[in-house]
Short mmCIF file of C-alpha atoms and ligand atoms in Angstrom, two decimals:
data_model
loop_
_atom_site.label_atom_id
_atom_site.label_comp_id
_atom_site.label_asym_id
_atom_site.label_seq_id
_atom_site.Cartn_x
_atom_site.Cartn_y
_atom_site.Cartn_z
CA MET A 1 10.31 -66.50 -1.75
CA ALA A 2 8.35 -66.25 2.18
CA LYS A 3 5.75 -63.81 2.26
CA PRO A 4 5.90 -60.23 3.48
CA ARG A 5 4.79 -60.02 7.40
CA ILE A 6 2.93 -58.16 7.97
CA ALA A 7 1.82 -55.72 10.90
CA VAL A 8 -1.25 -54.27 11.51
CA ILE A 9 -1.90 -50.96 14.20
CA GLY A 10 -5.61 -51.16 15.62
CA ALA A 11 -7.98 -53.81 16.17
CA GLY A 12 -10.95 -52.43 15.57
CA LEU A 13 -13.31 -53.18 13.72
CA MET A 14 -11.09 -52.37 10.36
CA GLY A 15 -8.26 -53.28 11.64
CA HIS A 16 -9.01 -57.24 12.56
CA GLY A 17 -10.20 -57.35 9.34
CA ILE A 18 -7.38 -57.00 6.98
CA ALA A 19 -5.28 -59.16 9.73
CA GLN A 20 -8.11 -61.90 9.29
CA VAL A 21 -7.37 -61.28 4.95
CA PHE A 22 -3.49 -61.38 5.29
CA ALA A 23 -4.23 -63.92 7.13
CA LEU A 24 -5.59 -66.25 4.62
CA ALA A 25 -3.74 -65.16 2.07
CA GLY A 26 -1.00 -67.22 4.27
CA HIS A 27 1.31 -63.87 5.59
CA ASP A 28 1.95 -63.94 9.03
CA VAL A 29 -0.01 -61.50 10.51
CA THR A 30 1.26 -59.30 13.81
CA ILE A 31 -1.97 -57.23 15.75
CA TYR A 32 -1.45 -54.08 17.77
CA ASP A 33 -4.12 -51.68 19.73
CA ALA A 34 -3.68 -49.18 23.00
CA SER A 35 -6.76 -51.61 24.23
CA GLU A 36 -6.55 -54.55 25.93
CA VAL A 37 -9.90 -55.56 24.64
CA SER A 38 -9.99 -55.03 21.54
CA LEU A 39 -6.28 -56.73 21.26
CA ASP A 40 -7.82 -59.79 23.43
CA SER A 41 -10.87 -60.38 20.98
CA ALA A 42 -8.87 -59.40 17.69
CA LYS A 43 -7.99 -63.97 17.62
CA SER A 44 -11.42 -65.15 18.59
CA ARG A 45 -13.81 -62.28 16.76
CA ILE A 46 -11.18 -63.35 12.95
CA ARG A 47 -11.96 -66.88 14.42
CA VAL A 48 -15.92 -66.15 14.12
CA ASN A 49 -15.72 -65.11 10.91
CA LEU A 50 -13.75 -67.50 9.10
CA LYS A 51 -15.91 -69.80 10.01
CA ASP A 52 -18.67 -67.90 9.49
CA LEU A 53 -17.36 -67.32 5.67
CA GLY A 54 -17.02 -70.95 5.82
CA ASP A 55 -12.72 -70.00 5.29
CA ASP A 56 -10.38 -72.13 6.73
CA GLU A 57 -10.14 -71.33 9.99
CA GLY A 58 -6.75 -71.86 11.19
CA ALA A 59 -6.03 -69.82 9.63
CA ALA A 60 -6.40 -67.47 12.91
CA ASN A 61 -3.27 -69.23 13.82
CA ARG A 62 -0.93 -67.17 11.59
CA VAL A 63 -2.28 -63.93 13.36
CA THR A 64 -0.74 -62.67 17.25
CA PRO A 65 -1.71 -59.99 19.02
CA ILE A 66 0.80 -57.98 20.42
CA GLY A 67 0.85 -55.44 23.55
CA ASP A 68 4.27 -53.46 22.30
CA LEU A 69 3.82 -51.41 19.70
CA GLY A 70 7.52 -51.75 19.16
CA ALA A 71 7.39 -55.96 19.43
CA ALA A 72 4.66 -55.25 17.25
CA VAL A 73 6.60 -53.28 14.18
CA ARG A 74 9.61 -54.16 14.27
CA ASP A 75 9.75 -57.91 12.18
CA ALA A 76 7.79 -56.21 9.82
CA ASP A 77 7.92 -55.29 6.18
CA TYR A 78 4.58 -54.23 5.13
CA VAL A 79 2.54 -52.00 8.23
CA VAL A 80 -1.21 -50.81 7.93
CA GLU A 81 -2.30 -48.33 10.56
CA ALA A 82 -6.08 -48.46 11.17
CA VAL A 83 -6.72 -46.12 14.30
CA LEU A 84 -9.39 -44.17 15.48
CA GLU A 85 -9.20 -41.87 12.41
CA ASP A 86 -7.39 -38.51 14.29
CA LEU A 87 -4.86 -36.92 12.25
CA PRO A 88 -2.55 -36.19 15.52
CA LEU A 89 -2.96 -39.95 16.41
CA LYS A 90 -1.79 -40.94 13.03
CA GLN A 91 0.95 -38.80 12.52
CA LYS A 92 1.92 -39.62 16.06
CA LEU A 93 2.50 -43.67 15.64
CA PHE A 94 3.53 -43.22 12.29
CA ALA A 95 6.35 -41.05 14.78
CA GLU A 96 6.74 -43.98 16.66
CA ILE A 97 6.71 -46.92 13.78
CA GLU A 98 9.69 -45.58 12.21
CA GLY A 99 12.44 -45.55 14.98
CA TYR A 100 11.65 -49.57 15.22
CA VAL A 101 11.31 -51.17 11.82
CA ARG A 102 13.66 -50.81 9.16
CA PRO A 103 14.04 -48.23 6.49
CA ASP A 104 12.28 -49.56 3.60
CA THR A 105 9.76 -50.91 5.41
CA VAL A 106 6.11 -50.16 3.40
CA LEU A 107 4.33 -47.74 5.85
CA ALA A 108 -0.19 -47.79 5.23
CA SER A 109 -2.50 -45.13 5.88
CA ASN A 110 -6.14 -46.95 6.22
CA THR A 111 -7.34 -43.64 7.09
CA SER A 112 -11.06 -43.01 5.31
CA VAL A 113 -10.58 -39.56 4.01
CA ILE A 114 -7.18 -37.57 6.12
CA PRO A 115 -4.41 -36.86 3.34
CA ILE A 116 -1.95 -39.02 3.16
CA THR A 117 0.04 -36.03 2.56
CA ASP A 118 -0.22 -34.83 6.05
CA ILE A 119 -0.24 -38.72 7.86
CA MET A 120 3.59 -39.57 6.86
CA GLY A 121 4.89 -35.96 5.50
CA GLY A 122 7.02 -35.69 9.34
CA LEU A 123 8.53 -38.98 8.63
CA LYS A 124 12.32 -39.28 7.56
CA HIS A 125 11.33 -41.67 4.86
CA ARG A 126 8.43 -41.13 2.89
CA GLU A 127 9.12 -42.17 0.29
CA ARG A 128 8.32 -45.25 1.63
CA ALA A 129 4.60 -44.25 2.36
CA LEU A 130 1.90 -44.32 1.28
CA GLY A 131 -2.50 -45.70 1.88
CA THR A 132 -4.09 -48.27 1.34
CA HIS A 133 -8.46 -47.79 1.92
CA TRP A 134 -10.48 -50.63 2.34
CA TRP A 135 -13.97 -51.00 2.31
CA ASN A 136 -16.09 -51.95 5.00
CA PRO A 137 -15.80 -55.28 5.83
CA PRO A 138 -12.66 -55.64 4.57
CA PHE A 139 -13.20 -59.37 4.06
CA LEU A 140 -16.05 -58.70 1.43
CA VAL A 141 -15.86 -56.02 0.15
CA PRO A 142 -13.15 -56.40 -3.33
CA LEU A 143 -11.98 -53.12 -3.06
CA VAL A 144 -8.34 -51.63 -2.05
CA GLU A 145 -7.47 -47.95 -2.59
CA VAL A 146 -3.54 -48.10 -3.23
CA ILE A 147 -2.78 -43.90 -2.46
CA GLU A 148 0.68 -42.26 -3.43
CA THR A 149 1.59 -39.21 -2.28
CA GLU A 150 4.64 -37.09 -3.97
CA TRP A 151 7.12 -38.62 -2.21
CA THR A 152 5.68 -42.16 -2.75
CA THR A 153 8.73 -44.21 -5.28
CA PRO A 154 6.72 -46.20 -7.97
CA GLU A 155 8.90 -49.48 -6.57
CA THR A 156 6.57 -48.89 -3.09
CA VAL A 157 3.18 -48.16 -4.77
CA ALA A 158 3.74 -51.72 -6.70
CA PHE A 159 4.42 -53.15 -3.89
CA ALA A 160 1.49 -52.03 -2.50
CA MET A 161 0.03 -53.06 -5.35
CA LYS A 162 1.11 -56.63 -5.69
CA LEU A 163 0.47 -57.40 -1.71
CA HIS A 164 -3.25 -56.54 -2.04
CA ALA A 165 -3.64 -58.69 -6.08
CA ASP A 166 -2.08 -61.76 -4.50
CA ALA A 167 -4.09 -61.17 -1.03
CA GLY A 168 -7.02 -61.66 -3.78
CA LYS A 169 -8.07 -57.59 -3.13
CA GLN A 170 -8.29 -56.04 -5.99
CA PRO A 171 -6.26 -52.79 -5.62
CA ALA A 172 -6.48 -49.43 -7.68
CA HIS A 173 -3.95 -47.08 -7.94
CA VAL A 174 -4.73 -43.24 -6.96
CA LYS A 175 -1.76 -41.77 -8.57
CA LYS A 176 -2.88 -38.14 -6.62
CA ASP A 177 -3.69 -37.40 -2.43
CA VAL A 178 -6.77 -35.85 -2.96
CA PRO A 179 -9.44 -35.84 -0.44
CA GLY A 180 -12.24 -39.33 -0.93
CA PHE A 181 -9.58 -40.33 -3.26
CA ILE A 182 -11.54 -42.47 -5.91
CA GLY A 183 -14.76 -44.44 -4.03
CA ASN A 184 -15.41 -41.93 -1.14
CA ARG A 185 -15.84 -38.62 -4.39
CA LEU A 186 -18.22 -40.55 -6.43
CA GLN A 187 -20.39 -41.59 -3.74
CA HIS A 188 -21.15 -38.65 -1.69
CA ALA A 189 -21.24 -36.89 -4.88
CA LEU A 190 -24.36 -39.41 -5.33
CA TRP A 191 -25.55 -38.73 -1.93
CA ARG A 192 -25.66 -35.52 -2.17
CA GLU A 193 -27.63 -35.53 -5.06
CA ALA A 194 -29.83 -37.54 -2.90
CA ILE A 195 -29.63 -35.01 -0.20
CA SER A 196 -31.13 -32.22 -2.64
CA LEU A 197 -33.80 -34.02 -3.83
CA VAL A 198 -35.38 -34.88 -0.91
CA GLU A 199 -34.34 -31.27 0.57
CA ASN A 200 -36.36 -30.06 -2.04
CA GLY A 201 -39.30 -31.46 -2.40
CA ILE A 202 -39.04 -34.12 -4.93
CA CYS A 203 -39.44 -36.74 -3.46
CA ASP A 204 -38.80 -39.15 -0.22
CA ALA A 205 -35.53 -40.36 1.38
CA GLU A 206 -37.08 -44.28 1.32
CA THR A 207 -38.09 -42.78 -2.59
CA VAL A 208 -34.12 -42.05 -3.32
CA ASP A 209 -33.33 -45.54 -2.00
CA ASN A 210 -35.86 -47.00 -4.36
CA VAL A 211 -35.22 -45.74 -7.67
CA ILE A 212 -31.69 -46.32 -6.95
CA LYS A 213 -31.71 -49.57 -6.50
CA ALA A 214 -34.19 -50.49 -8.45
CA SER A 215 -32.75 -48.71 -12.07
CA PHE A 216 -29.27 -48.19 -11.95
CA GLY A 217 -27.88 -49.39 -8.61
CA ARG A 218 -28.97 -53.10 -10.09
CA ARG A 219 -26.16 -53.14 -13.07
CA ILE A 220 -23.74 -50.52 -11.40
CA ALA A 221 -21.80 -53.76 -10.13
CA VAL A 222 -21.34 -54.51 -13.37
CA LEU A 223 -21.80 -51.65 -15.80
CA GLY A 224 -19.68 -48.85 -14.46
CA PRO A 225 -20.35 -45.09 -14.84
CA LEU A 226 -17.83 -44.49 -18.03
CA ALA A 227 -18.33 -48.31 -19.63
CA ASN A 228 -22.52 -46.73 -19.41
CA ALA A 229 -21.74 -43.81 -21.38
CA ASP A 230 -20.04 -45.57 -23.94
CA GLN A 231 -22.89 -48.45 -24.07
CA VAL A 232 -25.17 -45.25 -24.52
CA GLY A 233 -22.90 -43.18 -26.43
CA THR A 234 -20.49 -39.64 -25.58
CA ASP A 235 -23.10 -37.86 -27.61
CA LEU A 236 -26.04 -39.15 -25.82
CA THR A 237 -24.44 -38.34 -22.59
CA LEU A 238 -23.50 -34.55 -23.95
CA ALA A 239 -26.47 -34.58 -24.43
CA ILE A 240 -28.01 -35.18 -21.23
CA HIS A 241 -25.16 -33.14 -19.25
CA LYS A 242 -25.91 -30.02 -21.47
CA ILE A 243 -29.80 -30.60 -19.99
CA VAL A 244 -29.22 -31.99 -16.49
CA LEU A 245 -25.87 -31.17 -14.66
CA PRO A 246 -26.74 -26.91 -14.41
CA ALA A 247 -30.46 -28.24 -12.43
CA ILE A 248 -28.44 -31.41 -9.84
CA ASP A 249 -26.72 -29.97 -6.49
CA SER A 250 -23.56 -28.36 -7.29
CA ARG A 251 -22.49 -26.43 -3.38
CA PRO A 252 -19.43 -26.48 -2.63
CA GLY A 253 -20.33 -27.38 1.26
CA PRO A 254 -23.23 -30.05 2.62
CA SER A 255 -26.36 -29.16 2.97
CA PRO A 256 -28.21 -26.85 5.64
CA TYR A 257 -30.82 -29.97 5.44
CA LEU A 258 -28.05 -32.45 6.70
CA GLU A 259 -26.12 -29.72 9.16
CA LYS A 260 -30.21 -29.26 10.31
CA LEU A 261 -29.97 -33.21 11.04
CA VAL A 262 -27.47 -33.66 13.06
CA ALA A 263 -28.56 -30.12 14.97
CA ASP A 264 -31.51 -31.12 15.74
CA GLY A 265 -29.74 -35.06 16.95
CA LYS A 266 -31.22 -37.18 14.13
CA LEU A 267 -28.12 -39.22 13.61
CA GLY A 268 -30.07 -42.45 12.33
CA PHE A 269 -29.51 -45.68 12.86
CA LYS A 270 -27.91 -44.13 16.35
CA SER A 271 -31.03 -41.91 18.23
CA GLY A 272 -33.44 -44.31 15.30
CA GLU A 273 -34.35 -41.22 13.46
CA GLY A 274 -31.88 -39.57 10.18
CA PHE A 275 -33.48 -39.33 6.51
CA ARG A 276 -35.55 -41.36 7.62
CA THR A 277 -36.78 -43.65 11.33
CA TRP A 278 -35.35 -46.57 12.69
CA THR A 279 -36.54 -48.93 14.48
CA PRO A 280 -33.67 -51.20 16.13
CA GLU A 281 -35.55 -54.51 14.22
CA GLN A 282 -35.52 -52.46 10.86
CA GLN A 283 -31.99 -52.30 12.18
CA THR A 284 -31.06 -55.77 12.50
CA GLU A 285 -33.02 -56.78 9.00
CA LEU A 286 -30.65 -53.68 6.55
CA ARG A 287 -27.12 -54.62 8.73
CA ALA A 288 -28.10 -58.54 8.42
CA LYS A 289 -29.73 -57.67 4.28
CA VAL A 290 -26.39 -55.85 2.82
CA LEU A 291 -24.47 -58.90 4.56
CA LYS A 292 -26.41 -61.29 2.70
CA HIS A 293 -26.00 -59.19 -0.40
CA LEU A 294 -21.50 -58.90 0.06
CA LYS A 295 -21.51 -62.64 0.70
CA LYS A 296 -23.29 -63.42 -1.81
CA ALA A 297 -21.34 -61.80 -4.50
CA ARG A 298 -17.95 -62.86 -2.90
CA GLU A 299 -19.17 -66.91 -3.87
CA GLU A 300 -20.37 -65.04 -7.59
CA ASP A 301 -16.40 -64.16 -7.78
CA VAL A 302 -14.65 -67.18 -6.36
CA LYS A 303 -16.57 -69.34 -9.13
CA GLN A 304 -15.93 -66.90 -11.92
N1 NAD B 401 -15.03 -48.49 9.63
C1 NAD B 401 -14.79 -48.26 8.86
O1 NAD B 401 -15.83 -48.06 7.21
C2 NAD B 401 -13.86 -47.90 7.51
C3 NAD B 401 -13.85 -47.10 6.08
C4 NAD B 401 -12.67 -47.45 5.63
C5 NAD B 401 -11.79 -47.17 6.64
N2 NAD B 401 -12.27 -46.92 7.98
C6 NAD B 401 -10.76 -46.04 8.95
O2 NAD B 401 -9.59 -47.06 9.90
C7 NAD B 401 -9.32 -46.72 10.66
C8 NAD B 401 -10.29 -47.36 11.59
O3 NAD B 401 -11.20 -47.10 11.97
P1 NAD B 401 -12.44 -48.62 13.02
O4 NAD B 401 -13.80 -48.57 11.44
O5 NAD B 401 -12.07 -49.96 12.68
O6 NAD B 401 -11.75 -47.73 13.66
P2 NAD B 401 -12.99 -48.61 15.63
O7 NAD B 401 -13.07 -48.14 16.55
O8 NAD B 401 -13.30 -49.81 14.92
O9 NAD B 401 -11.10 -49.84 15.91
C9 NAD B 401 -9.61 -48.19 15.81
C10 NAD B 401 -8.97 -48.96 16.73
O10 NAD B 401 -7.78 -47.92 16.95
C11 NAD B 401 -7.51 -48.24 19.06
N3 NAD B 401 -6.64 -47.48 19.17
C12 NAD B 401 -7.63 -46.99 19.53
N4 NAD B 401 -5.58 -45.93 20.04
C13 NAD B 401 -4.79 -46.31 19.54
C14 NAD B 401 -3.42 -46.07 20.13
N5 NAD B 401 -3.17 -45.70 19.77
N6 NAD B 401 -2.71 -47.31 18.65
C15 NAD B 401 -3.05 -48.29 18.82
N7 NAD B 401 -4.50 -48.50 18.60
C16 NAD B 401 -5.80 -47.34 19.22
C17 NAD B 401 -8.70 -48.47 19.21
O11 NAD B 401 -8.40 -48.64 20.80
C18 NAD B 401 -10.37 -49.09 18.56
O12 NAD B 401 -9.85 -50.93 18.77
C19 NAD B 401 -10.35 -45.34 10.38
O13 NAD B 401 -8.82 -44.20 9.85
C20 NAD B 401 -11.60 -45.48 9.45
O14 NAD B 401 -11.15 -43.66 9.20
C21 NAD B 401 -13.13 -47.00 8.80
#
């Protein structure tokens, strides 16, 4: 059977990377963006990535940038949207897309945090819509969270799970459309406590990061928290939770410490200071370190 034809809406950081993954997996991919600059550079950015990763550069030829939304999606079996994180924009785009595609074309949003229900609720055929949350960079981080809404059919979920697995990704089925899905809920539960430790003078920001990287961060890629809990014993986990959980941060909103950083213009890399100070050289060095780490992990995945 022919591979599903893919249309990617948005050729930014995520969109071009998503198009690259599907093209490398042998799909014909159209890509649309409202910005000519973004669209015109999409193929060359994909080619550079493919070369850098040692992947088949010819895969870029399966990507066709198209400056007209209707023409980009009309023949698609699957449309994935990765435009700005803006609810009215996403709603408007999907309403327009629905006018061009078949009633059974699967529609997906790569939103980071907007409920899929809010994005897709106004569609005529919302049973074929879902969320597919990729992680940056899409061609190096394996996970894609596949989020169903109350309307999504099991066939649509099964299609999206298979599509991403066949493209070499690791799909995870999120059975309820909750804010933050799975990955960002876990990640930000950790970030809340990380900020709280600094706010309460227990250690500085660099120490928080070093403690994580030198301890459970070392093993977390192979030992998830629940396997870890089973390994040490659920009885021990319970005993620990009785003492630790009442002591850790459980405030429902953002930390006042974080609010103050933002109010003071301490925006992180963007302004040179956030929780820590960052020279341009330190920023470049950290970005390169992360990329090297992710590439090495991908090489290990390929070997296994
Ligand atoms: N950056 C991440 O780490 C990350 C991770 C997961 C999910 N996401 C989500 O993916 C989506 C895209 O994020 P990004 O980081 O690629 O953003 P980006 O700013 O790099 O790209 C967004 C693209 O959307 C285009 N765009 C704007 N208006 C448009 C319109 N009307 N029609 C078509 N294209 C339009 C822009 O020209 C731009 O190329 C967002 O919803 C974001 O929350 C981002």
